[in-house]
C-alpha positions as MATLAB code, in Angstrom:
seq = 'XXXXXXXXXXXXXXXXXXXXXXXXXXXXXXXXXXXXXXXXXXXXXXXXXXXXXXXXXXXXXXXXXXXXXXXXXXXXXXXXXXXXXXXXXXXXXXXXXXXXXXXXXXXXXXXXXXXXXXXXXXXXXXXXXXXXXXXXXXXXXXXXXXXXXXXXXXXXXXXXXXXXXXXXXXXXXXXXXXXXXXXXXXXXXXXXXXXXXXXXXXXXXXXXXXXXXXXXXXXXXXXXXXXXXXXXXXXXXXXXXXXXXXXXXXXXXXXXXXXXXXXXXXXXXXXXXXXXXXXXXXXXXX';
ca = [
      13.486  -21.730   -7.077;
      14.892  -19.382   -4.625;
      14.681  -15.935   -5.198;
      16.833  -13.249   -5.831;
      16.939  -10.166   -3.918;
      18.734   -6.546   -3.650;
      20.132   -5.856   -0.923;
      22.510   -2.406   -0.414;
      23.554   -2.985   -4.022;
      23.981   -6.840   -4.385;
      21.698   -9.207   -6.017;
      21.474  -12.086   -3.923;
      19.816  -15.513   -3.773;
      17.505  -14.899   -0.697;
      19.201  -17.355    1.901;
      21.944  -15.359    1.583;
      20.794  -11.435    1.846;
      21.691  -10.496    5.199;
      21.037   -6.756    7.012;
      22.363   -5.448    9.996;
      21.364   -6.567   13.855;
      21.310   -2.846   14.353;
      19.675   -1.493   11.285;
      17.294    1.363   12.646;
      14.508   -0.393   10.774;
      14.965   -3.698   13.109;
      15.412   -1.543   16.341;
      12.983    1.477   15.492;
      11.200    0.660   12.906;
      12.849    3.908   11.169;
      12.068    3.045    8.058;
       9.758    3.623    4.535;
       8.683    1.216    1.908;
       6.560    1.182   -1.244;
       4.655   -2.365   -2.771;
       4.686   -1.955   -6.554;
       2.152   -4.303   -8.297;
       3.658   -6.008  -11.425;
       1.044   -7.375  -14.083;
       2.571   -9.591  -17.010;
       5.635   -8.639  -16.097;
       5.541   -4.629  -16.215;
       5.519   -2.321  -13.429;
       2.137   -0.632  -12.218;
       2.071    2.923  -11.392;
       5.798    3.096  -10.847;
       6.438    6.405  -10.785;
       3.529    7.425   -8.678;
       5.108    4.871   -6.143;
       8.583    6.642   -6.538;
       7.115   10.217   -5.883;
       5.354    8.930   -2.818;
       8.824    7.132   -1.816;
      10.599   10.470   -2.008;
       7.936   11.848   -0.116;
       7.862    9.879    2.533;
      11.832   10.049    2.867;
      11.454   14.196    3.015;
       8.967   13.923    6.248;
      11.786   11.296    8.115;
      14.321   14.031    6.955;
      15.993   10.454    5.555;
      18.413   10.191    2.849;
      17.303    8.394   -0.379;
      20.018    5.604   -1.374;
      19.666    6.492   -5.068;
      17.617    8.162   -7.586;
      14.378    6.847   -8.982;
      15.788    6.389  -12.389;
      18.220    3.439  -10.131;
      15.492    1.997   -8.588;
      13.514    1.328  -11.587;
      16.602   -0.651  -12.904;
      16.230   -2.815  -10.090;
      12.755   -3.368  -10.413;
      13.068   -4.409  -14.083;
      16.362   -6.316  -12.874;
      14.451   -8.071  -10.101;
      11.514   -9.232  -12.706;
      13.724  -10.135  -14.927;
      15.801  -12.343  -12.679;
      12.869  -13.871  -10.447;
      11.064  -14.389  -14.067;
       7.971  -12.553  -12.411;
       4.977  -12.412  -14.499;
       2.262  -10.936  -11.795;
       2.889  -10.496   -8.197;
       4.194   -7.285   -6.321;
       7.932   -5.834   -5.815;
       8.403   -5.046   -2.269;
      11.197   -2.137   -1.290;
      12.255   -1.152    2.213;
      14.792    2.093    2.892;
      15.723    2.472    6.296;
      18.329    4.869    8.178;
      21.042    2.625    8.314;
      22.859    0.230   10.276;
      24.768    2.584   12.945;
      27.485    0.588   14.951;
      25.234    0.891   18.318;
      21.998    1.445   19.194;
      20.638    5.014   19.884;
      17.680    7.013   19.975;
      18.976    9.897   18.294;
      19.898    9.825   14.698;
      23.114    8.348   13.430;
      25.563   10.604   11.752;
      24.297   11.911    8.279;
      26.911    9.920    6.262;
      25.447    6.643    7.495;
      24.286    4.714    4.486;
      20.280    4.019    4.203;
      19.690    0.506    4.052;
      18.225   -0.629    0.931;
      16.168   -4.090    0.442;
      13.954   -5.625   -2.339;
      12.425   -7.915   -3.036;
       9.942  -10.069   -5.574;
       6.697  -11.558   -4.216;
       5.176  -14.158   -6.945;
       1.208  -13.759   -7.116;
       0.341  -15.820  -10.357;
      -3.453  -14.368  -11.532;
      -3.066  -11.426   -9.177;
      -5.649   -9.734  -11.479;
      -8.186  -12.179  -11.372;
      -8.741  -12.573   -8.118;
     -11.809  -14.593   -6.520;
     -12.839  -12.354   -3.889;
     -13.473   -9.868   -6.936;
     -16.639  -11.795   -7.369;
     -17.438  -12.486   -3.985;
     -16.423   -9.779   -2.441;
     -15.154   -8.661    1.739;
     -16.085   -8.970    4.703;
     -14.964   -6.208    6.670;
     -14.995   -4.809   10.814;
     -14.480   -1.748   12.195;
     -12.002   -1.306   15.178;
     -10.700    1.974   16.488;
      -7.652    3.124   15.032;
      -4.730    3.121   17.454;
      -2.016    4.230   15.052;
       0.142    6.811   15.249;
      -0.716   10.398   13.888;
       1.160   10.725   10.500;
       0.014    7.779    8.531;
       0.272    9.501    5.687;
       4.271    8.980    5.534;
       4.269    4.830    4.435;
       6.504    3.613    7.640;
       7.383    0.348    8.408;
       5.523    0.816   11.485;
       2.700   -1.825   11.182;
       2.312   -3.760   14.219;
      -1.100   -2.015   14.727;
      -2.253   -2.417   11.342;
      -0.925   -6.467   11.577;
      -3.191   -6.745   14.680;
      -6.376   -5.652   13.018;
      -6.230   -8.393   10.588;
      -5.863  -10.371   12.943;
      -8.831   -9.335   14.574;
     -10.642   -9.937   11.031;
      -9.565  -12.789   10.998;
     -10.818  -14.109   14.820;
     -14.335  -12.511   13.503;
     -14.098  -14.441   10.143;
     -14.138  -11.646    8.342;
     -11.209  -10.697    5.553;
      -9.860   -6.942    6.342;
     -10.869   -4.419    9.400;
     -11.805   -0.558    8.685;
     -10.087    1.634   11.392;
     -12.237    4.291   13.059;
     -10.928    7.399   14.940;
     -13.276   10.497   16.210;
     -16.379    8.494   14.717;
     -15.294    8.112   11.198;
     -13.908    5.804    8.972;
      -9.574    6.654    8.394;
      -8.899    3.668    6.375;
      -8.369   -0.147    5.908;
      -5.268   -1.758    7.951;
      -3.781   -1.881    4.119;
      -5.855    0.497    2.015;
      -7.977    3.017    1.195;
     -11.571    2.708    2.123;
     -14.604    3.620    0.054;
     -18.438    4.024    0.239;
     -21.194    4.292   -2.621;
     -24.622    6.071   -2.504;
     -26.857    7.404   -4.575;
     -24.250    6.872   -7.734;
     -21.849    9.083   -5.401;
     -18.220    7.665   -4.177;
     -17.624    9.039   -0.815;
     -13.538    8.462    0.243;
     -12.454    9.757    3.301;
     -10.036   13.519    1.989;
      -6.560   13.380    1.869;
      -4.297   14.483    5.459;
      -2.671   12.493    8.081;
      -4.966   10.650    9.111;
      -5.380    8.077    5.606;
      -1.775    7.157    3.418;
      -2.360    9.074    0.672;
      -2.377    5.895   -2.042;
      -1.087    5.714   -5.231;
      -4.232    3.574   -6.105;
      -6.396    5.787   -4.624;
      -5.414    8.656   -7.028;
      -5.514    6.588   -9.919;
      -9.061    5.373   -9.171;
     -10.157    8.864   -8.666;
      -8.942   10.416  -11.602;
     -10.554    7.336  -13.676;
     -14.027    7.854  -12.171;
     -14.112   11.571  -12.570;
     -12.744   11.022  -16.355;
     -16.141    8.364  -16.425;
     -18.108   11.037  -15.169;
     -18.718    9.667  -11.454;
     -19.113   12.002   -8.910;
     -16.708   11.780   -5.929;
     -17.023   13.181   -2.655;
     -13.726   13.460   -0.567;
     -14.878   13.455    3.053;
     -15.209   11.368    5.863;
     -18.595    8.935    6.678;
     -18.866    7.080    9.720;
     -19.813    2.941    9.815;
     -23.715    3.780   10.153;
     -22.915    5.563    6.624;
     -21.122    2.874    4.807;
     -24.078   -0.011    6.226;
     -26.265    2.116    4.855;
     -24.773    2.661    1.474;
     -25.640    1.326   -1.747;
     -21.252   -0.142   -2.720;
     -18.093    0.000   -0.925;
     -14.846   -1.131   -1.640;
     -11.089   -0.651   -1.152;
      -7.762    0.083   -3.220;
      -4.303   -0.579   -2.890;
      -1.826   -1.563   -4.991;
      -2.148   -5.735   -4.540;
      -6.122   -5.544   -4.495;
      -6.737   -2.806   -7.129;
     -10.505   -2.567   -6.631;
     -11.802   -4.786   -4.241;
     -15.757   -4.745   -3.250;
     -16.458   -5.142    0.099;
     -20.446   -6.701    0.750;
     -20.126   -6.726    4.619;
     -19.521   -4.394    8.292;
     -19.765   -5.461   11.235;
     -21.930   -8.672   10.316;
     -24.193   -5.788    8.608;
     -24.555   -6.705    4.451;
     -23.774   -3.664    2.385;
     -26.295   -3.011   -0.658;
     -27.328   -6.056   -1.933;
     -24.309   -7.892    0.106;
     -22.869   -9.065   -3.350;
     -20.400   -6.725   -5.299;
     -22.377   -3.805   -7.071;
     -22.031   -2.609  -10.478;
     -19.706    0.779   -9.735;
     -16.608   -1.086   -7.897;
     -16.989   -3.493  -10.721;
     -16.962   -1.126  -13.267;
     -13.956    0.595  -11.322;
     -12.055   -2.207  -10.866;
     -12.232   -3.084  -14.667;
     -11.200    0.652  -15.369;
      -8.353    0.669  -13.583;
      -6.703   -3.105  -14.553;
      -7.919   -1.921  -18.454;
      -5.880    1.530  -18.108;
      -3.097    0.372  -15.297;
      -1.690   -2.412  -17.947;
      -1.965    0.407  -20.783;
       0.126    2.661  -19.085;
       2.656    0.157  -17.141;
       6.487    0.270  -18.182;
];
Protein backbone atom coordinates (compact mmCIF):
# COMPACT_ATOMS: atom_id res chain seq x y z
CA UNK A 1 0.00 0.00 0.00
CA UNK A 2 1.55 3.26 -0.71
CA UNK A 3 1.67 5.70 1.79
CA UNK A 4 0.31 8.87 2.43
CA UNK A 5 2.24 11.84 3.24
CA UNK A 6 1.96 15.76 4.18
CA UNK A 7 3.51 17.78 2.34
CA UNK A 8 3.07 21.97 2.71
CA UNK A 9 -0.55 21.19 3.58
CA UNK A 10 -1.61 18.31 1.19
CA UNK A 11 -2.00 14.75 2.00
CA UNK A 12 -0.55 12.88 -0.68
CA UNK A 13 0.03 9.29 -1.81
CA UNK A 14 3.92 9.25 -1.62
CA UNK A 15 4.76 8.93 -5.48
CA UNK A 16 3.25 11.97 -5.78
CA UNK A 17 4.64 14.47 -2.85
CA UNK A 18 7.01 16.56 -4.56
CA UNK A 19 9.38 19.59 -2.84
CA UNK A 20 11.26 22.12 -4.40
CA UNK A 21 14.82 21.65 -6.46
CA UNK A 22 15.77 24.67 -4.44
CA UNK A 23 14.35 24.04 -1.04
CA UNK A 24 17.19 25.29 1.43
CA UNK A 25 16.97 21.86 3.03
CA UNK A 26 18.17 20.11 -0.44
CA UNK A 27 20.86 22.87 -1.08
CA UNK A 28 21.94 23.66 2.65
CA UNK A 29 20.70 21.36 4.58
CA UNK A 30 18.80 24.41 6.43
CA UNK A 31 16.57 22.50 7.99
CA UNK A 32 15.06 20.77 11.56
CA UNK A 33 13.18 17.60 12.12
CA UNK A 34 11.77 15.58 15.02
CA UNK A 35 11.10 11.34 14.83
CA UNK A 36 8.04 10.72 17.01
CA UNK A 37 7.70 7.00 18.03
CA UNK A 38 4.07 5.72 17.70
CA UNK A 39 3.16 2.50 19.84
CA UNK A 40 -0.39 0.88 19.09
CA UNK A 41 -1.22 3.59 17.32
CA UNK A 42 -0.71 6.66 19.86
CA UNK A 43 1.90 9.16 19.82
CA UNK A 44 5.00 8.89 22.28
CA UNK A 45 6.21 11.86 24.03
CA UNK A 46 4.60 14.23 21.58
CA UNK A 47 4.74 17.21 23.16
CA UNK A 48 8.23 16.91 24.46
CA UNK A 49 9.08 16.43 20.65
CA UNK A 50 7.06 19.68 19.80
CA UNK A 51 8.90 21.83 22.51
CA UNK A 52 12.22 20.60 21.23
CA UNK A 53 10.86 21.39 17.52
CA UNK A 54 10.17 24.97 18.55
CA UNK A 55 13.39 25.03 20.02
CA UNK A 56 15.33 24.11 17.52
CA UNK A 57 13.41 26.57 15.03
CA UNK A 58 14.31 29.65 17.68
CA UNK A 59 18.31 28.85 17.36
CA UNK A 60 17.91 28.85 13.10
CA UNK A 61 15.92 32.13 13.80
CA UNK A 62 13.35 29.91 11.35
CA UNK A 63 9.75 30.38 11.11
CA UNK A 64 7.48 27.53 12.37
CA UNK A 65 4.77 26.62 9.55
CA UNK A 66 2.06 26.18 12.20
CA UNK A 67 1.37 25.71 15.76
CA UNK A 68 1.85 22.49 17.66
CA UNK A 69 -1.79 22.07 18.28
CA UNK A 70 -1.70 21.69 13.85
CA UNK A 71 0.89 19.41 13.85
CA UNK A 72 -0.55 17.01 16.20
CA UNK A 73 -3.62 16.86 13.81
CA UNK A 74 -1.41 15.66 11.28
CA UNK A 75 0.19 13.18 13.23
CA UNK A 76 -3.13 11.62 14.30
CA UNK A 77 -4.24 12.28 10.52
CA UNK A 78 -1.14 10.52 9.20
CA UNK A 79 -1.80 7.29 11.63
CA UNK A 80 -4.97 7.27 10.89
CA UNK A 81 -4.59 7.27 7.13
CA UNK A 82 -1.34 4.98 6.85
CA UNK A 83 -3.37 2.64 9.50
CA UNK A 84 -0.04 2.76 11.64
CA UNK A 85 -0.06 0.65 14.62
CA UNK A 86 3.87 0.97 15.77
CA UNK A 87 6.53 2.58 13.80
CA UNK A 88 7.78 6.31 13.97
CA UNK A 89 6.30 9.69 12.31
CA UNK A 90 9.05 11.47 10.67
CA UNK A 91 8.70 15.58 10.22
CA UNK A 92 11.11 17.83 8.36
CA UNK A 93 10.69 21.99 8.42
CA UNK A 94 13.02 23.67 6.32
CA UNK A 95 13.43 27.50 5.21
CA UNK A 96 11.72 27.30 2.14
CA UNK A 97 11.99 26.93 -1.43
CA UNK A 98 13.43 30.54 -2.55
CA UNK A 99 13.29 31.01 -6.44
CA UNK A 100 17.34 30.82 -6.62
CA UNK A 101 19.94 29.66 -4.77
CA UNK A 102 21.75 31.87 -2.14
CA UNK A 103 23.75 31.80 0.82
CA UNK A 104 22.04 34.37 2.63
CA UNK A 105 18.57 33.93 3.88
CA UNK A 106 15.54 34.26 1.68
CA UNK A 107 13.11 36.99 2.42
CA UNK A 108 11.15 36.43 5.76
CA UNK A 109 7.77 35.83 4.01
CA UNK A 110 9.15 32.73 2.29
CA UNK A 111 7.07 29.80 3.39
CA UNK A 112 8.97 26.93 5.56
CA UNK A 113 8.70 23.79 3.88
CA UNK A 114 6.80 21.29 5.70
CA UNK A 115 7.08 17.28 5.12
CA UNK A 116 5.82 14.12 6.98
CA UNK A 117 5.79 11.29 6.89
CA UNK A 118 4.80 7.55 8.41
CA UNK A 119 7.52 4.89 8.79
CA UNK A 120 5.78 1.30 9.56
CA UNK A 121 7.90 -0.67 12.30
CA UNK A 122 5.45 -3.59 13.26
CA UNK A 123 6.80 -4.89 17.05
CA UNK A 124 8.92 -1.76 17.38
CA UNK A 125 8.71 -2.47 21.16
CA UNK A 126 9.87 -5.79 21.17
CA UNK A 127 12.79 -5.60 19.60
CA UNK A 128 15.54 -8.51 19.42
CA UNK A 129 18.57 -6.67 20.04
CA UNK A 130 16.77 -5.84 23.50
CA UNK A 131 17.92 -9.25 24.49
CA UNK A 132 21.04 -9.39 22.82
CA UNK A 133 22.11 -6.30 23.03
CA UNK A 134 24.97 -3.65 20.78
CA UNK A 135 27.88 -3.67 19.63
CA UNK A 136 29.24 -0.37 19.60
CA UNK A 137 32.84 1.76 18.32
CA UNK A 138 34.11 4.81 19.14
CA UNK A 139 35.23 7.31 16.36
CA UNK A 140 36.02 10.95 16.87
CA UNK A 141 33.29 13.21 16.45
CA UNK A 142 33.64 15.46 13.42
CA UNK A 143 30.31 17.26 13.68
CA UNK A 144 29.63 20.56 13.82
CA UNK A 145 29.48 22.55 17.20
CA UNK A 146 25.71 23.01 18.00
CA UNK A 147 24.33 19.55 17.94
CA UNK A 148 22.09 20.33 20.29
CA UNK A 149 19.67 22.14 17.62
CA UNK A 150 18.20 18.59 15.68
CA UNK A 151 19.41 19.71 11.94
CA UNK A 152 19.10 17.83 9.04
CA UNK A 153 22.72 17.93 8.87
CA UNK A 154 23.69 14.18 9.15
CA UNK A 155 26.13 13.21 6.66
CA UNK A 156 28.68 12.78 9.52
CA UNK A 157 26.50 10.96 11.73
CA UNK A 158 25.40 8.59 8.36
CA UNK A 159 29.16 7.87 7.97
CA UNK A 160 29.73 6.52 11.43
CA UNK A 161 27.28 3.83 10.94
CA UNK A 162 28.73 3.08 8.31
CA UNK A 163 31.87 2.63 9.90
CA UNK A 164 29.89 0.24 12.47
CA UNK A 165 28.88 -1.40 10.11
CA UNK A 166 32.52 -2.18 8.11
CA UNK A 167 33.62 -3.24 11.89
CA UNK A 168 30.48 -5.47 12.32
CA UNK A 169 29.41 -3.75 14.96
CA UNK A 170 25.62 -2.06 15.18
CA UNK A 171 26.03 1.85 16.22
CA UNK A 172 29.44 4.04 16.77
CA UNK A 173 29.90 6.37 20.04
CA UNK A 174 31.46 9.74 18.92
CA UNK A 175 34.39 11.04 20.97
CA UNK A 176 35.63 14.70 21.07
CA UNK A 177 38.40 16.13 23.72
CA UNK A 178 38.63 12.43 25.17
CA UNK A 179 35.09 11.85 26.09
CA UNK A 180 32.18 10.26 25.01
CA UNK A 181 29.41 13.22 23.17
CA UNK A 182 26.97 10.75 22.01
CA UNK A 183 25.77 7.93 19.62
CA UNK A 184 25.49 8.92 15.71
CA UNK A 185 21.51 8.70 16.71
CA UNK A 186 21.27 8.87 20.49
CA UNK A 187 22.13 9.45 23.72
CA UNK A 188 24.85 7.41 25.25
CA UNK A 189 24.97 5.89 28.71
CA UNK A 190 27.31 4.10 31.20
CA UNK A 191 26.54 2.03 34.51
CA UNK A 192 28.79 1.53 37.61
CA UNK A 193 28.53 0.79 40.84
CA UNK A 194 24.41 1.05 40.56
CA UNK A 195 25.29 4.73 39.23
CA UNK A 196 24.07 5.97 35.53
CA UNK A 197 26.68 8.23 34.26
CA UNK A 198 25.19 10.35 30.88
CA UNK A 199 27.27 12.75 29.42
CA UNK A 200 25.36 16.74 30.89
CA UNK A 201 23.31 18.56 28.75
CA UNK A 202 25.13 21.61 26.19
CA UNK A 203 26.10 21.63 22.65
CA UNK A 204 27.97 19.14 22.41
CA UNK A 205 24.98 16.00 22.91
CA UNK A 206 21.06 16.76 21.29
CA UNK A 207 19.40 17.24 24.22
CA UNK A 208 16.75 14.05 23.71
CA UNK A 209 13.39 13.83 24.46
CA UNK A 210 14.14 10.15 25.54
CA UNK A 211 16.86 11.05 27.43
CA UNK A 212 14.74 13.25 29.80
CA UNK A 213 12.14 10.84 30.10
CA UNK A 214 14.57 8.07 31.15
CA UNK A 215 16.07 10.32 33.66
CA UNK A 216 13.20 11.49 35.37
CA UNK A 217 11.98 7.63 35.56
CA UNK A 218 15.22 6.46 37.21
CA UNK A 219 15.45 9.24 39.71
CA UNK A 220 11.51 8.62 40.50
CA UNK A 221 12.98 4.60 41.00
CA UNK A 222 15.47 5.91 43.16
CA UNK A 223 18.67 5.42 40.79
CA UNK A 224 21.29 7.68 41.13
CA UNK A 225 22.36 9.61 37.99
CA UNK A 226 25.41 11.36 37.34
CA UNK A 227 25.32 13.97 34.43
CA UNK A 228 28.92 14.23 33.26
CA UNK A 229 31.12 13.11 30.75
CA UNK A 230 33.35 9.50 30.93
CA UNK A 231 35.73 8.65 28.41
CA UNK A 232 35.77 4.89 26.44
CA UNK A 233 38.34 3.43 29.15
CA UNK A 234 35.25 4.40 31.56
CA UNK A 235 32.39 2.83 29.78
CA UNK A 236 34.81 -0.74 29.11
CA UNK A 237 35.20 -0.65 32.43
CA UNK A 238 31.67 -0.24 33.60
CA UNK A 239 29.33 -2.59 34.98
CA UNK A 240 25.89 -1.51 31.92
CA UNK A 241 25.62 0.83 29.16
CA UNK A 242 23.07 1.60 26.87
CA UNK A 243 21.44 4.21 24.62
CA UNK A 244 17.99 6.14 24.10
CA UNK A 245 16.24 7.66 21.42
CA UNK A 246 13.00 7.75 20.40
CA UNK A 247 12.98 4.40 17.85
CA UNK A 248 15.26 2.32 20.37
CA UNK A 249 13.82 3.46 23.75
CA UNK A 250 16.36 1.65 25.93
CA UNK A 251 18.74 -0.22 24.15
CA UNK A 252 21.76 -2.17 26.08
CA UNK A 253 24.84 -2.03 24.54
CA UNK A 254 27.38 -5.34 25.69
CA UNK A 255 30.37 -4.20 23.49
CA UNK A 256 33.36 -1.10 22.63
CA UNK A 257 35.76 -1.33 20.62
CA UNK A 258 35.77 -5.31 20.48
CA UNK A 259 36.03 -4.75 24.48
CA UNK A 260 32.70 -6.72 26.29
CA UNK A 261 30.99 -4.41 28.71
CA UNK A 262 30.00 -6.09 32.21
CA UNK A 263 29.11 -9.39 31.66
CA UNK A 264 28.85 -8.62 27.66
CA UNK A 265 25.05 -9.60 27.86
CA UNK A 266 22.40 -6.86 28.77
CA UNK A 267 22.45 -6.13 32.65
CA UNK A 268 19.63 -5.85 34.91
CA UNK A 269 19.41 -1.69 35.15
CA UNK A 270 18.93 -0.94 31.20
CA UNK A 271 16.50 -3.76 31.43
CA UNK A 272 14.73 -2.53 34.16
CA UNK A 273 14.88 1.01 32.36
CA UNK A 274 13.81 -0.01 29.28
CA UNK A 275 10.68 -1.76 30.82
CA UNK A 276 10.04 1.59 32.80
CA UNK A 277 9.91 3.66 30.15
CA UNK A 278 7.68 1.37 27.38
CA UNK A 279 5.33 0.63 30.84
CA UNK A 280 4.95 4.58 31.50
CA UNK A 281 5.54 5.95 27.66
CA UNK A 282 2.20 3.89 26.49
CA UNK A 283 0.42 5.23 29.82
CA UNK A 284 0.95 8.61 29.03
CA UNK A 285 0.79 8.56 24.97
CA UNK A 286 -2.18 10.55 23.24
Amino acid sequence: MTRIVYVNGEYLPEDQAKVSVFDRGFLFADGVYEVTSVLDGKLIDFEGHAKRLARSLNELDMRAPCDSDRLLEIHRELVTRNALVDGMIYLQITRGAPNDRDFAYPAPETEPTLVLFTQSKPGLAESPMAKTGMKVISIEDQRWGRRDIKTVQLLYPSMGKMMAKAAGCDDAWMVEDGAVTEGTSNNAYIIKDGTIITRNLGTEILHGITRAAVLRFAREAQMKVEERPFTVAEAQAADEAFITSASTFVMPVVELDGTPIGTGKPGPVATRLREIYLEESRKAAI
